[in-house]
Amino acid sequence: TVFFKVEKVTVVGKTIYDNEKIIKTSGIKIGDNLFLTDKQKSADRIKQSLPYIGDDKISNKIPDEIVIDVKKTSEKCAVKNGETYVLTNERGKVLQVGVTDIDEKLTMIFGGDVKKAEIGKNIEFKNKETYDLLDEIMSLVKNIMLKILHKLTYLIKWMLK
């Protein structure tokens, strides 16, 4: 149809990738139909192909624009895998494989036999309980960090009085 053609694709949010790379990876093109574009497929393609994008949402902006809203993610865990490490975000999404130089700030995971570590997908362990444990550890780390931040904020406010 001649109505609702995509005339503009806009990326909002900050990531390590430039906007053109995100748009190209989405597969959305100028001239596509605004309503027939498979936004979920495009969003999934972005998250898998560009691993340092944690979340994305693709929406229509009438009359002729598609907006790709992206949020970055970062390394939170280093999972020992043989002689190297697999770096994942807090949800277990694989960001890098075969890493030998590890940032000391990362949560180190040893003893989880990695079944599959494919960039852009969640890490798979031979024992499913290991993934559940990783998820629980990351949740605890996040909660502890929030408590520390809250206490520091309170301390700073008290000191500034």
PDB file of C-alpha atoms in Angstrom:
ATOM      1  CA  THR A   1       0.000   0.000   0.000  1.00  0.00           C
ATOM      2  CA  VAL A   2       1.017   3.611  -0.464  1.00  0.00           C
ATOM      3  CA  PHE A   3      -0.118   4.518   3.037  1.00  0.00           C
ATOM      4  CA  PHE A   4       2.012   4.191   6.164  1.00  0.00           C
ATOM      5  CA  LYS A   5       5.366   3.784   4.473  1.00  0.00           C
ATOM      6  CA  VAL A   6       8.384   4.097   6.756  1.00  0.00           C
ATOM      7  CA  GLU A   7      10.091   7.387   5.922  1.00  0.00           C
ATOM      8  CA  LYS A   8      12.334   7.603   8.975  1.00  0.00           C
ATOM      9  CA  VAL A   9      13.946   5.192  11.458  1.00  0.00           C
ATOM     10  CA  THR A  10      15.163   6.768  14.698  1.00  0.00           C
ATOM     11  CA  VAL A  11      17.316   5.252  17.441  1.00  0.00           C
ATOM     12  CA  VAL A  12      17.037   6.576  20.987  1.00  0.00           C
ATOM     13  CA  GLY A  13      19.186   5.546  23.943  1.00  0.00           C
ATOM     14  CA  LYS A  14      22.912   5.180  24.478  1.00  0.00           C
ATOM     15  CA  THR A  15      24.965   2.136  23.528  1.00  0.00           C
ATOM     16  CA  ILE A  16      28.441   1.392  22.217  1.00  0.00           C
ATOM     17  CA  TYR A  17      27.001   0.957  18.716  1.00  0.00           C
ATOM     18  CA  ASP A  18      26.320   3.765  16.284  1.00  0.00           C
ATOM     19  CA  ASN A  19      22.734   4.340  15.176  1.00  0.00           C
ATOM     20  CA  GLU A  20      23.350   3.246  11.579  1.00  0.00           C
ATOM     21  CA  LYS A  21      24.615  -0.163  12.742  1.00  0.00           C
ATOM     22  CA  ILE A  22      21.530  -0.630  14.937  1.00  0.00           C
ATOM     23  CA  ILE A  23      19.176   0.334  12.094  1.00  0.00           C
ATOM     24  CA  LYS A  24      20.971  -1.915   9.594  1.00  0.00           C
ATOM     25  CA  THR A  25      20.906  -4.844  12.039  1.00  0.00           C
ATOM     26  CA  SER A  26      17.160  -4.344  12.627  1.00  0.00           C
ATOM     27  CA  GLY A  27      16.457  -5.037   8.968  1.00  0.00           C
ATOM     28  CA  ILE A  28      13.923  -2.182   8.880  1.00  0.00           C
ATOM     29  CA  LYS A  29      14.154  -0.183   5.662  1.00  0.00           C
ATOM     30  CA  ILE A  30      12.762   3.076   4.359  1.00  0.00           C
ATOM     31  CA  GLY A  31       9.681   2.196   2.316  1.00  0.00           C
ATOM     32  CA  ASP A  32       8.625  -0.747   4.511  1.00  0.00           C
ATOM     33  CA  ASN A  33       5.034  -0.722   5.712  1.00  0.00           C
ATOM     34  CA  LEU A  34       4.809   0.805   9.188  1.00  0.00           C
ATOM     35  CA  PHE A  35       2.302  -1.766  10.433  1.00  0.00           C
ATOM     36  CA  LEU A  36       3.481  -4.890   8.614  1.00  0.00           C
ATOM     37  CA  THR A  37       7.089  -4.624   9.826  1.00  0.00           C
ATOM     38  CA  ASP A  38       7.874  -7.518  12.196  1.00  0.00           C
ATOM     39  CA  LYS A  39       9.077  -5.436  15.130  1.00  0.00           C
ATOM     40  CA  GLN A  40       9.610  -8.388  17.475  1.00  0.00           C
ATOM     41  CA  LYS A  41      11.824 -10.158  14.946  1.00  0.00           C
ATOM     42  CA  SER A  42      13.790  -6.935  14.424  1.00  0.00           C
ATOM     43  CA  ALA A  43      14.176  -6.427  18.189  1.00  0.00           C
ATOM     44  CA  ASP A  44      15.377 -10.013  18.670  1.00  0.00           C
ATOM     45  CA  ARG A  45      17.860  -9.623  15.801  1.00  0.00           C
ATOM     46  CA  ILE A  46      19.290  -6.470  17.398  1.00  0.00           C
ATOM     47  CA  LYS A  47      19.701  -8.058  20.852  1.00  0.00           C
ATOM     48  CA  GLN A  48      21.400 -11.161  19.474  1.00  0.00           C
ATOM     49  CA  SER A  49      23.638  -9.541  16.859  1.00  0.00           C
ATOM     50  CA  LEU A  50      24.648  -6.577  19.033  1.00  0.00           C
ATOM     51  CA  PRO A  51      25.213  -8.212  22.424  1.00  0.00           C
ATOM     52  CA  TYR A  52      25.908  -5.019  24.368  1.00  0.00           C
ATOM     53  CA  ILE A  53      22.287  -3.983  23.833  1.00  0.00           C
ATOM     54  CA  GLY A  54      20.394  -5.306  26.827  1.00  0.00           C
ATOM     55  CA  ASP A  55      16.856  -4.267  26.007  1.00  0.00           C
ATOM     56  CA  ASP A  56      15.198  -2.728  23.010  1.00  0.00           C
ATOM     57  CA  LYS A  57      11.698  -1.718  22.088  1.00  0.00           C
ATOM     58  CA  ILE A  58      10.536  -0.901  18.584  1.00  0.00           C
ATOM     59  CA  SER A  59       7.433   1.205  18.104  1.00  0.00           C
ATOM     60  CA  ASN A  60       5.556   3.148  15.458  1.00  0.00           C
ATOM     61  CA  LYS A  61       5.366   6.907  15.482  1.00  0.00           C
ATOM     62  CA  ILE A  62       2.512   7.894  13.202  1.00  0.00           C
ATOM     63  CA  PRO A  63       2.470   8.852  10.414  1.00  0.00           C
ATOM     64  CA  ASP A  64       5.769   7.513   9.023  1.00  0.00           C
ATOM     65  CA  GLU A  65       8.435   6.775  11.642  1.00  0.00           C
ATOM     66  CA  ILE A  66       9.748   3.742  13.488  1.00  0.00           C
ATOM     67  CA  VAL A  67      11.533   4.359  16.786  1.00  0.00           C
ATOM     68  CA  ILE A  68      14.090   1.881  18.146  1.00  0.00           C
ATOM     69  CA  ASP A  69      14.622   2.478  21.861  1.00  0.00           C
ATOM     70  CA  VAL A  70      17.786   0.747  23.116  1.00  0.00           C
ATOM     71  CA  LYS A  71      19.359   0.251  26.521  1.00  0.00           C
ATOM     72  CA  LYS A  72      22.952  -0.821  26.973  1.00  0.00           C
ATOM     73  CA  THR A  73      24.161  -3.730  29.037  1.00  0.00           C
ATOM     74  CA  SER A  74      27.585  -4.544  30.429  1.00  0.00           C
ATOM     75  CA  GLU A  75      29.705  -7.373  31.788  1.00  0.00           C
ATOM     76  CA  LYS A  76      28.755  -8.453  35.288  1.00  0.00           C
ATOM     77  CA  CYS A  77      29.991 -12.077  35.481  1.00  0.00           C
ATOM     78  CA  ALA A  78      33.073 -13.971  34.384  1.00  0.00           C
ATOM     79  CA  VAL A  79      32.291 -17.681  34.104  1.00  0.00           C
ATOM     80  CA  LYS A  80      35.333 -19.971  34.055  1.00  0.00           C
ATOM     81  CA  ASN A  81      35.219 -22.166  30.955  1.00  0.00           C
ATOM     82  CA  GLY A  82      38.332 -24.289  30.604  1.00  0.00           C
ATOM     83  CA  GLU A  83      41.341 -21.978  30.339  1.00  0.00           C
ATOM     84  CA  THR A  84      39.260 -18.897  29.473  1.00  0.00           C
ATOM     85  CA  TYR A  85      36.191 -17.048  30.663  1.00  0.00           C
ATOM     86  CA  VAL A  86      32.747 -16.297  29.291  1.00  0.00           C
ATOM     87  CA  LEU A  87      31.594 -12.767  30.112  1.00  0.00           C
ATOM     88  CA  THR A  88      27.876 -12.306  30.719  1.00  0.00           C
ATOM     89  CA  ASN A  89      25.548  -9.545  31.825  1.00  0.00           C
ATOM     90  CA  GLU A  90      23.452  -9.836  35.002  1.00  0.00           C
ATOM     91  CA  ARG A  91      20.856 -11.984  33.206  1.00  0.00           C
ATOM     92  CA  GLY A  92      23.359 -14.490  31.804  1.00  0.00           C
ATOM     93  CA  LYS A  93      23.460 -13.058  28.275  1.00  0.00           C
ATOM     94  CA  VAL A  94      26.822 -13.924  26.700  1.00  0.00           C
ATOM     95  CA  LEU A  95      28.754 -10.803  25.726  1.00  0.00           C
ATOM     96  CA  GLN A  96      32.219 -12.279  25.061  1.00  0.00           C
ATOM     97  CA  VAL A  97      33.806 -15.730  24.927  1.00  0.00           C
ATOM     98  CA  GLY A  98      37.418 -16.876  25.152  1.00  0.00           C
ATOM     99  CA  VAL A  99      38.467 -14.007  27.427  1.00  0.00           C
ATOM    100  CA  THR A 100      41.726 -14.364  29.363  1.00  0.00           C
ATOM    101  CA  ASP A 101      42.108 -10.914  30.967  1.00  0.00           C
ATOM    102  CA  ILE A 102      39.397 -10.346  33.577  1.00  0.00           C
ATOM    103  CA  ASP A 103      38.307  -7.137  35.301  1.00  0.00           C
ATOM    104  CA  GLU A 104      38.484  -7.675  39.064  1.00  0.00           C
ATOM    105  CA  LYS A 105      35.103  -5.976  39.514  1.00  0.00           C
ATOM    106  CA  LEU A 106      33.263  -8.839  37.813  1.00  0.00           C
ATOM    107  CA  THR A 107      31.532 -11.562  39.809  1.00  0.00           C
ATOM    108  CA  MET A 108      33.635 -14.685  39.245  1.00  0.00           C
ATOM    109  CA  ILE A 109      31.834 -18.008  38.741  1.00  0.00           C
ATOM    110  CA  PHE A 110      33.830 -21.243  38.998  1.00  0.00           C
ATOM    111  CA  GLY A 111      32.670 -24.832  38.741  1.00  0.00           C
ATOM    112  CA  GLY A 112      29.724 -24.305  36.398  1.00  0.00           C
ATOM    113  CA  ASP A 113      30.273 -26.635  33.454  1.00  0.00           C
ATOM    114  CA  VAL A 114      29.409 -24.556  30.409  1.00  0.00           C
ATOM    115  CA  LYS A 115      27.348 -26.438  27.842  1.00  0.00           C
ATOM    116  CA  LYS A 116      26.972 -23.602  25.327  1.00  0.00           C
ATOM    117  CA  ALA A 117      28.151 -19.995  25.228  1.00  0.00           C
ATOM    118  CA  GLU A 118      26.963 -18.220  22.102  1.00  0.00           C
ATOM    119  CA  ILE A 119      27.359 -14.452  21.894  1.00  0.00           C
ATOM    120  CA  GLY A 120      23.994 -12.694  22.150  1.00  0.00           C
ATOM    121  CA  LYS A 121      22.229 -15.663  23.780  1.00  0.00           C
ATOM    122  CA  ASN A 122      21.966 -16.800  27.387  1.00  0.00           C
ATOM    123  CA  ILE A 123      24.750 -19.020  28.659  1.00  0.00           C
ATOM    124  CA  GLU A 124      23.799 -22.673  29.015  1.00  0.00           C
ATOM    125  CA  PHE A 125      25.211 -24.953  31.679  1.00  0.00           C
ATOM    126  CA  LYS A 126      25.255 -28.744  31.649  1.00  0.00           C
ATOM    127  CA  ASN A 127      23.323 -28.581  34.927  1.00  0.00           C
ATOM    128  CA  LYS A 128      20.276 -26.262  34.763  1.00  0.00           C
ATOM    129  CA  GLU A 129      20.556 -25.587  38.496  1.00  0.00           C
ATOM    130  CA  THR A 130      23.837 -23.752  37.834  1.00  0.00           C
ATOM    131  CA  TYR A 131      21.996 -21.130  35.754  1.00  0.00           C
ATOM    132  CA  ASP A 132      19.404 -20.714  38.513  1.00  0.00           C
ATOM    133  CA  LEU A 133      22.235 -20.268  41.025  1.00  0.00           C
ATOM    134  CA  LEU A 134      23.921 -17.664  38.788  1.00  0.00           C
ATOM    135  CA  ASP A 135      20.621 -15.777  38.570  1.00  0.00           C
ATOM    136  CA  GLU A 136      20.266 -15.895  42.357  1.00  0.00           C
ATOM    137  CA  ILE A 137      23.859 -14.709  42.919  1.00  0.00           C
ATOM    138  CA  MET A 138      23.409 -11.761  40.568  1.00  0.00           C
ATOM    139  CA  SER A 139      20.159 -10.818  42.289  1.00  0.00           C
ATOM    140  CA  LEU A 140      21.919 -10.862  45.668  1.00  0.00           C
ATOM    141  CA  VAL A 141      24.832  -8.787  44.334  1.00  0.00           C
ATOM    142  CA  LYS A 142      22.391  -6.233  42.924  1.00  0.00           C
ATOM    143  CA  ASN A 143      20.477  -6.015  46.213  1.00  0.00           C
ATOM    144  CA  ILE A 144      23.693  -5.612  48.222  1.00  0.00           C
ATOM    145  CA  MET A 145      24.892  -2.855  45.891  1.00  0.00           C
ATOM    146  CA  LEU A 146      21.553  -1.041  46.227  1.00  0.00           C
ATOM    147  CA  LYS A 147      21.764  -1.221  50.022  1.00  0.00           C
ATOM    148  CA  ILE A 148      25.328   0.098  49.990  1.00  0.00           C
ATOM    149  CA  LEU A 149      24.330   2.920  47.643  1.00  0.00           C
ATOM    150  CA  HIS A 150      21.375   3.803  49.874  1.00  0.00           C
ATOM    151  CA  LYS A 151      23.610   3.897  52.968  1.00  0.00           C
ATOM    152  CA  LEU A 152      26.230   6.000  51.190  1.00  0.00           C
ATOM    153  CA  THR A 153      23.560   8.453  50.055  1.00  0.00           C
ATOM    154  CA  TYR A 154      22.263   8.725  53.603  1.00  0.00           C
ATOM    155  CA  LEU A 155      25.818   9.223  54.932  1.00  0.00           C
ATOM    156  CA  ILE A 156      26.583  11.955  52.401  1.00  0.00           C
ATOM    157  CA  LYS A 157      23.345  13.782  53.225  1.00  0.00           C
ATOM    158  CA  TRP A 158      24.174  13.550  56.943  1.00  0.00           C
ATOM    159  CA  MET A 159      27.707  14.876  56.345  1.00  0.00           C
ATOM    160  CA  LEU A 160      26.422  17.813  54.316  1.00  0.00           C
ATOM    161  CA  LYS A 161      24.102  18.999  57.119  1.00  0.00           C
TER     162      LYS A 161
END
